PDB file of C-alpha atoms in Angstrom:
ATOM      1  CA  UNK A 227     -26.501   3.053  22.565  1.00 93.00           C
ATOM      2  CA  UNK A 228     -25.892   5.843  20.058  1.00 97.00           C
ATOM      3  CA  UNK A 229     -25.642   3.833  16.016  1.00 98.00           C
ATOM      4  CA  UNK A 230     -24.985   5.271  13.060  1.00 98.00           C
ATOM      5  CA  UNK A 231     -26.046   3.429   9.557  1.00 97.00           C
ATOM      6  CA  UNK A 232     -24.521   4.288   6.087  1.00 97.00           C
ATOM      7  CA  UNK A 233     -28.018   3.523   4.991  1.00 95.00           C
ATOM      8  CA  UNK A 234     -31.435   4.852   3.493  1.00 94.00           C
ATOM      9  CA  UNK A 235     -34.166   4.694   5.999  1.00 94.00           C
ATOM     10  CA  UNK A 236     -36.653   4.506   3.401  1.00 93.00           C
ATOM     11  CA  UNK A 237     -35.078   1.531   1.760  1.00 88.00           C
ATOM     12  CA  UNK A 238     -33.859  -1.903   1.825  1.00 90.00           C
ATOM     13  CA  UNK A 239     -32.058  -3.359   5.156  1.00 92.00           C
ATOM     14  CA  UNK A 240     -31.874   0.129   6.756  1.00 94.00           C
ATOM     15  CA  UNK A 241     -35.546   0.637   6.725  1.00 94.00           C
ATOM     16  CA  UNK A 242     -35.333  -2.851   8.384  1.00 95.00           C
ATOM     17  CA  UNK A 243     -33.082  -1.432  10.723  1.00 96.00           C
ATOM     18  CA  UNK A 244     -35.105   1.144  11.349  1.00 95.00           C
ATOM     19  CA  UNK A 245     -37.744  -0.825  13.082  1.00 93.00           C
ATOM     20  CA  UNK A 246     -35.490  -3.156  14.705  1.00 95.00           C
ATOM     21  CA  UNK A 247     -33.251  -0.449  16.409  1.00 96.00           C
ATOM     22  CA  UNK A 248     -36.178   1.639  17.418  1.00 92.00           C
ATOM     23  CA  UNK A 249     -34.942   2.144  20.786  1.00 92.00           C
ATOM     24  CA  UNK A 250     -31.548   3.468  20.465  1.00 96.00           C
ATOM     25  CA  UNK A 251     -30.328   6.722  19.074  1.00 97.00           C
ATOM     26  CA  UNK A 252     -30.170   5.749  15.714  1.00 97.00           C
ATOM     27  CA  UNK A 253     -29.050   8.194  12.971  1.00 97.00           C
ATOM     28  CA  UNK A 254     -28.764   7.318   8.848  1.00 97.00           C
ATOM     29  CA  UNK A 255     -26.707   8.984   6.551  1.00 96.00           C
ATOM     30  CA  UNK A 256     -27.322   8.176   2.496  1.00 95.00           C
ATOM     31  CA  UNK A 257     -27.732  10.687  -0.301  1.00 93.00           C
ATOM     32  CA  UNK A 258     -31.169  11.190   0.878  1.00 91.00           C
ATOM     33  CA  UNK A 259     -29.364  13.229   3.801  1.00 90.00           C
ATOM     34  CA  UNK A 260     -26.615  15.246   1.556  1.00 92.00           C
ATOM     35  CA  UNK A 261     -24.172  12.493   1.970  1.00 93.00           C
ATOM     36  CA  UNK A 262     -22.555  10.478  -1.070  1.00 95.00           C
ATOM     37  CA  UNK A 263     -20.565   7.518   0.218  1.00 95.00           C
ATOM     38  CA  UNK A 264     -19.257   6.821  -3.403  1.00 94.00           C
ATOM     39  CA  UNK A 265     -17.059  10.187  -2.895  1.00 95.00           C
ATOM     40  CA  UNK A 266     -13.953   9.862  -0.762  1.00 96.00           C
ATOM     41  CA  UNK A 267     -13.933  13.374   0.874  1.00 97.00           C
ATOM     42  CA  UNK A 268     -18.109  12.088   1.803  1.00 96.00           C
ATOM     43  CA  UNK A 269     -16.206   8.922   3.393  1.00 96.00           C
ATOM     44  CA  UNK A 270     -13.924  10.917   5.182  1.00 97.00           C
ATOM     45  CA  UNK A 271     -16.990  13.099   6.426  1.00 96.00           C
ATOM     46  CA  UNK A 272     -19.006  10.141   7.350  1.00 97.00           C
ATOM     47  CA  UNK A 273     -15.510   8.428   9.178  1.00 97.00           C
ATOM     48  CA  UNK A 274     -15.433  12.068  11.631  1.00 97.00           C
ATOM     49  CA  UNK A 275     -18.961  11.841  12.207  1.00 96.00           C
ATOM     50  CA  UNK A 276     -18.501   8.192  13.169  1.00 97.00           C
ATOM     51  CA  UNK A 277     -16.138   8.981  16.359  1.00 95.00           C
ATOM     52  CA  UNK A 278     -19.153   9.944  18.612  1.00 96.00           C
ATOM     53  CA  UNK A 279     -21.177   7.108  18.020  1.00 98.00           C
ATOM     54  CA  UNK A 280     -21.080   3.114  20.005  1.00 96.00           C
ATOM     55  CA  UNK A 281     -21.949   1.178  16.602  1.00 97.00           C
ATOM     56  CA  UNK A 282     -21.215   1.890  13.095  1.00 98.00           C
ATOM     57  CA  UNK A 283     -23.566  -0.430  10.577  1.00 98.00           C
ATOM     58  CA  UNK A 284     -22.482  -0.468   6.959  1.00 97.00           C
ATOM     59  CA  UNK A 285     -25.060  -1.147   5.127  1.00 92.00           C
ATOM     60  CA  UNK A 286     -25.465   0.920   1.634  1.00 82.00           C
ATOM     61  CA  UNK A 287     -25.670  -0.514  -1.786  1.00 73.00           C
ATOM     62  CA  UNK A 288     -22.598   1.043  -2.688  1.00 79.00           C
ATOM     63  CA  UNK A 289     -20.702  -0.143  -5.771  1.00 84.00           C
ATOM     64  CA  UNK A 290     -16.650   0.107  -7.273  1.00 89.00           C
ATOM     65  CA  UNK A 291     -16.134  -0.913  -3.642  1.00 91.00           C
ATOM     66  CA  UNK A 292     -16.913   1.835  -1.851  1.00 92.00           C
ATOM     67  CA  UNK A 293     -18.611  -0.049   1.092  1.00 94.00           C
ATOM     68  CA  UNK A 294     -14.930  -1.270   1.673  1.00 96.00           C
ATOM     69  CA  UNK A 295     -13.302   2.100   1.211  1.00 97.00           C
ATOM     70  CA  UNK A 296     -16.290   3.521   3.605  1.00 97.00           C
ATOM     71  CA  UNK A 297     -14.727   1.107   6.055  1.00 97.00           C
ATOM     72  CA  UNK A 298     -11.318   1.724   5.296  1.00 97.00           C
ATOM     73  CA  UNK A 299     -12.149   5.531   6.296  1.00 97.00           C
ATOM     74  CA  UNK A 300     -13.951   4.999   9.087  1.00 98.00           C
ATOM     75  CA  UNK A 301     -11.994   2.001  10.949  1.00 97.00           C
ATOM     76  CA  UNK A 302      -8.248   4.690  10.355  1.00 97.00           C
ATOM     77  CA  UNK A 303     -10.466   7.220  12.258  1.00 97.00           C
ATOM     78  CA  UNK A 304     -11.461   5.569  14.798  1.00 97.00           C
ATOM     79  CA  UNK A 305      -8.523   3.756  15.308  1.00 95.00           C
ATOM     80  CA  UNK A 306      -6.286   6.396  15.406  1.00 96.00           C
ATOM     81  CA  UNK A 307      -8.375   7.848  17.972  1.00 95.00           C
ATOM     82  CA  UNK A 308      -8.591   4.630  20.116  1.00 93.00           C
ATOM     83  CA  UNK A 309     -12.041   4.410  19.988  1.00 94.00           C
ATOM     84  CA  UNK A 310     -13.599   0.913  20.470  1.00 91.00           C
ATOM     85  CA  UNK A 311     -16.469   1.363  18.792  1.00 95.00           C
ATOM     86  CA  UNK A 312     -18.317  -2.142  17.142  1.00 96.00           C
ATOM     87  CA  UNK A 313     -18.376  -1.497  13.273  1.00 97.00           C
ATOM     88  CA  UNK A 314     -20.342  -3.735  11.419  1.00 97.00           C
ATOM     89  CA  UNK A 315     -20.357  -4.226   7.901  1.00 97.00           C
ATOM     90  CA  UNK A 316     -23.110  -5.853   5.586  1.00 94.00           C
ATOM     91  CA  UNK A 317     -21.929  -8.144   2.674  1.00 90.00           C
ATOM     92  CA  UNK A 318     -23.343 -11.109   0.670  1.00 85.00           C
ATOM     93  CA  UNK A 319     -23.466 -14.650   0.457  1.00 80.00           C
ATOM     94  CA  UNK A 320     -22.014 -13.825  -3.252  1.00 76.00           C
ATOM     95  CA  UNK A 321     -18.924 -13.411  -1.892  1.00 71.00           C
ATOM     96  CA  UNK A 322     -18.397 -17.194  -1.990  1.00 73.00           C
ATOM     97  CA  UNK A 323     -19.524 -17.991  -5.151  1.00 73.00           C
ATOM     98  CA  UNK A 324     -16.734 -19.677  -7.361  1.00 69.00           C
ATOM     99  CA  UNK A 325     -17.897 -19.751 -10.800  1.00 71.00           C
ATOM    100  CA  UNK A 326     -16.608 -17.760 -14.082  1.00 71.00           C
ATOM    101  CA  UNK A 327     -18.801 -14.605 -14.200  1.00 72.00           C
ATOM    102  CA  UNK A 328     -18.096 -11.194 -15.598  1.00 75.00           C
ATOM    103  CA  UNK A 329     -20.148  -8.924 -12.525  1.00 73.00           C
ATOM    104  CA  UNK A 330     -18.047  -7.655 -10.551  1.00 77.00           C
ATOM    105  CA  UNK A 331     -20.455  -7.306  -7.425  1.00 80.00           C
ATOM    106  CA  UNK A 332     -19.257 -11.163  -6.044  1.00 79.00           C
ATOM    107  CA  UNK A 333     -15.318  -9.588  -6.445  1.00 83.00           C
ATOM    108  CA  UNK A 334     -16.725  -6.727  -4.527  1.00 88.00           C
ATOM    109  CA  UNK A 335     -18.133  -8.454  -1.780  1.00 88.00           C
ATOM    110  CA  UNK A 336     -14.803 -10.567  -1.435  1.00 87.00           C
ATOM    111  CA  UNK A 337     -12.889  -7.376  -0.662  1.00 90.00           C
ATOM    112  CA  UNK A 338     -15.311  -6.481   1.662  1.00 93.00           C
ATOM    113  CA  UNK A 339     -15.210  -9.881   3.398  1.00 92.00           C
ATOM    114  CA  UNK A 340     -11.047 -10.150   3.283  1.00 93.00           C
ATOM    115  CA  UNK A 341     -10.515  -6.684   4.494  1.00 95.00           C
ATOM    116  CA  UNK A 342     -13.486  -7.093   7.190  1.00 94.00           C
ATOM    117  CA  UNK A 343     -11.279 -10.558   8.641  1.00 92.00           C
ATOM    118  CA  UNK A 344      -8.248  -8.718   8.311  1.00 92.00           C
ATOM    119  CA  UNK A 345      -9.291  -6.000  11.038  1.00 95.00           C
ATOM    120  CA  UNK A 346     -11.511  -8.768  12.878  1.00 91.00           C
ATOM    121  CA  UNK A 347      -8.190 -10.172  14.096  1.00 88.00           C
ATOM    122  CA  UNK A 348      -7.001  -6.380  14.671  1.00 84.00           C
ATOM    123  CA  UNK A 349      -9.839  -5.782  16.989  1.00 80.00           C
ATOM    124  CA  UNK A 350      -9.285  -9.361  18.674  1.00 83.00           C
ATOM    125  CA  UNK A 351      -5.724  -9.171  18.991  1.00 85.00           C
ATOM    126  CA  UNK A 352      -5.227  -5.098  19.416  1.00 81.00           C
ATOM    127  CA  UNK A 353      -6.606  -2.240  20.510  1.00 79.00           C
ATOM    128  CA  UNK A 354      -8.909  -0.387  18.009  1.00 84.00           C
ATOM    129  CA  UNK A 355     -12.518  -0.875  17.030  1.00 94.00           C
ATOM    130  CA  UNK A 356     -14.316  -4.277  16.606  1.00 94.00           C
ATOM    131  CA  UNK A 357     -15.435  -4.930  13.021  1.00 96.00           C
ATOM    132  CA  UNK A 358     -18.074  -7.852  12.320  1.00 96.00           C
ATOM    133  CA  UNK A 359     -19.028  -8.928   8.886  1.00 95.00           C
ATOM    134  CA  UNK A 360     -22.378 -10.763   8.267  1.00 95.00           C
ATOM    135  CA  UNK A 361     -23.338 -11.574   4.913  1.00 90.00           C
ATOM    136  CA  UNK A 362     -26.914 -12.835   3.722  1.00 90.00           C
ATOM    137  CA  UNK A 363     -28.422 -15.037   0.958  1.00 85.00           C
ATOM    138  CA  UNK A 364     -31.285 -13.641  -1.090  1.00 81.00           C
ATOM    139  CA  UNK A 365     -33.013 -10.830   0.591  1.00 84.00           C
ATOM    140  CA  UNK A 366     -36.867 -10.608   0.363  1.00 74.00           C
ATOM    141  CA  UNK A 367     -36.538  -6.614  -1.033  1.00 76.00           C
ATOM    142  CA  UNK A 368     -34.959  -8.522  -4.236  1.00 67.00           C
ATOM    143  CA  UNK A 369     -37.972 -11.309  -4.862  1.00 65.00           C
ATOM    144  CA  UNK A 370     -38.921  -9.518  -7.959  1.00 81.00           C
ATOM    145  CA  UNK A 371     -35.416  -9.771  -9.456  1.00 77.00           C
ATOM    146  CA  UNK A 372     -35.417 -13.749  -8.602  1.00 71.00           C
ATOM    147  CA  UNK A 373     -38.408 -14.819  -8.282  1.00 83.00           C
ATOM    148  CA  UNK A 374     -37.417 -18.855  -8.103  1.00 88.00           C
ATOM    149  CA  UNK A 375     -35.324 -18.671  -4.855  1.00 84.00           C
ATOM    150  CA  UNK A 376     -36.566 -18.601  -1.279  1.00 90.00           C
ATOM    151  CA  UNK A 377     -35.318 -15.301   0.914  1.00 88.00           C
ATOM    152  CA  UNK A 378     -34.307 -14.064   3.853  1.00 93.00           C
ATOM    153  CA  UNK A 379     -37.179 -11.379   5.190  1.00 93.00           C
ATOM    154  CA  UNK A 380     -35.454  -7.546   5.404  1.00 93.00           C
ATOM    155  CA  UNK A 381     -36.951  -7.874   8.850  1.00 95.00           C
ATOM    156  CA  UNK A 382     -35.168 -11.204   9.634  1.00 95.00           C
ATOM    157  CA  UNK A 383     -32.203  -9.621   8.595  1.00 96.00           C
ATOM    158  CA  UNK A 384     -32.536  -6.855  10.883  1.00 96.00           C
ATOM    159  CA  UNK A 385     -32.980  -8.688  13.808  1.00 97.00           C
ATOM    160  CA  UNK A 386     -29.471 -10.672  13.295  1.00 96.00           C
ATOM    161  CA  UNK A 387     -27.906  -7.408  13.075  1.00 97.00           C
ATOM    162  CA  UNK A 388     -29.670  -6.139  16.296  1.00 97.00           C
ATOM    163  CA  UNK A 389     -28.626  -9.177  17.796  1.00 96.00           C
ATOM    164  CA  UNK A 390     -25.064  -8.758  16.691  1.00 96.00           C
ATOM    165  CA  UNK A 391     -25.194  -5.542  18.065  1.00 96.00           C
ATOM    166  CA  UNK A 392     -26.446  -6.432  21.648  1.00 95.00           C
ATOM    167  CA  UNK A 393     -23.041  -8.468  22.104  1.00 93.00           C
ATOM    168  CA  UNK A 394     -21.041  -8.023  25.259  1.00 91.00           C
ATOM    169  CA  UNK A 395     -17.737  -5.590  24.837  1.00 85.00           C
ATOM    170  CA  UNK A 396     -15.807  -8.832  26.109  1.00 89.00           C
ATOM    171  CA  UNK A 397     -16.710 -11.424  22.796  1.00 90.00           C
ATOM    172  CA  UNK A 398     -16.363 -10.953  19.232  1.00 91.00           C
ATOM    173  CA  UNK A 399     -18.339 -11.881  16.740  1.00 94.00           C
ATOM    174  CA  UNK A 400     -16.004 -12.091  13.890  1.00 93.00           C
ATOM    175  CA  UNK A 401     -18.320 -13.136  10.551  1.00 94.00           C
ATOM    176  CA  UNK A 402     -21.725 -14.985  10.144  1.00 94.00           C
ATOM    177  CA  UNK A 403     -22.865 -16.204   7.068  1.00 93.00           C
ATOM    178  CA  UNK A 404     -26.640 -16.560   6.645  1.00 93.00           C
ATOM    179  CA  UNK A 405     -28.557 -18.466   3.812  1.00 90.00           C
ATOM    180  CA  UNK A 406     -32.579 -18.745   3.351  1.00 89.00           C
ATOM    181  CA  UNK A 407     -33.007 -22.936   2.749  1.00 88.00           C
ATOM    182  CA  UNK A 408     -33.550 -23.979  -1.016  1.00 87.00           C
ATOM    183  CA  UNK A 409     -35.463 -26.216  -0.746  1.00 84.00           C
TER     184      UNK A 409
END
C-alpha cells in the first residue's frame, strides 16, 4: 500500500505514523520537504502528487483552514480522475465544543469535520475517493500545554489511523471520534 501524509516525520502524529506504517511505502510531505500546505499552488502540487498513491492522511497543523482547503485540492483531483483512493483527514475533538470563545481553531476544525461528512456520503453514495475523518481528544505531544487533562498517546493515535487504513475497499468508515477518559 503506497500512503502519502501531509505531515512532518519528525513531529507530532506523523512521527507516530511513522512507526505505525513502517511497512508500507510511506512518503511525508511538510515544509521540512520544500512543501508549504498553507499556499494554494503547494495544495495543488501536493493534490497531483496524491493521484499515484492508495491512502492520503491529512494530518498537518495547518491553520486559516488550510487542512480543509488541502482536502478540497486533493479530493477535485482525484475525483476528477476517478481514482478511489481512501483520504483520511485528522481533526479534533474541539470541533464539538459549544461554548463562546474567540480562537478560531474549534471553527476550523468544524469546517474540516462538515466538509469531511459532506464527501463521506459522496464516496458512499458515488464514485470518487473515500474520505474518513477521525478526530482526537488531548494528544500526549500537547501535555505540557495542559498539564491537568489525561491524553491520548501519539502512538495510540497512530494505531487507530493504521487501523482505519487496513479497512476493506467494500466498508466505509465515515468519522470516529476519540476521547482519553477524565477521570
Amino acid at each position: 500500500m503506497k500512503i502519502l501524509i501531509a505531515g512532518n516525520s519528525n513531529y507530532g502524529l506523523a512521527e507516530g505514523l511513522k512507526e505505525s506504517l513502517s511497512g508500507h511505502d510511506v512518503t511525508f510531505i511538510s515544509r521540512s520537504c520544500g512543501y508549504d500546505l498553507t499556499k494554494a499552488e503547494q495544495q495543488q502540487r501536493f493534490a497531483e502528487l496524491a493521484e499515484t498513491y492508495d491512502v492520503i492522511i491529512l494530518c498537518s497543523a495547518l491553520w486559516k483552514f488550510n487542512q480543509t482547503l488541502l482536502l478540497e485540492a486533493t479530493y477535485k483531483k482525484l475525483k476528477a480522475l476517478g481514482k478511489k483512493t481512501h483520504i483520511i483527514a485528522i481533526g479534533s475533538t474541539t470541533d464539538r465544543v459549544m461554548k463562546a470563545t474567540d480562537w478560531l481553531y474549534n471553527a476550523e476544525k468544524k469546517a474540516l469535520r462538515d466538509y469531511c461528512n459532506s464527501l463521506c456520503l459522496n464516496g458512499v453514495w458515488n464514485e470518487g475517493p473515500r474520505v474518513s475523518y477521525i478526530s482526537f481528544g488531548t494528544l500526549s505531544n500537547m501535555q505540557e500545554k495542559h498539564p491537568d487533562r489525561k491524553t491520548i498517546t501519539i502512538q495510540d493515535a497512530a494505531n487507530y489511523i493504521k487501523w482505519l487504513t487496513e479497512q476493506p475497499s467494500y466498508l466505509h468508515i465515515n468519522e470516529i471520534s476519540i476521547d482519553p477518559l477524565q477521570t
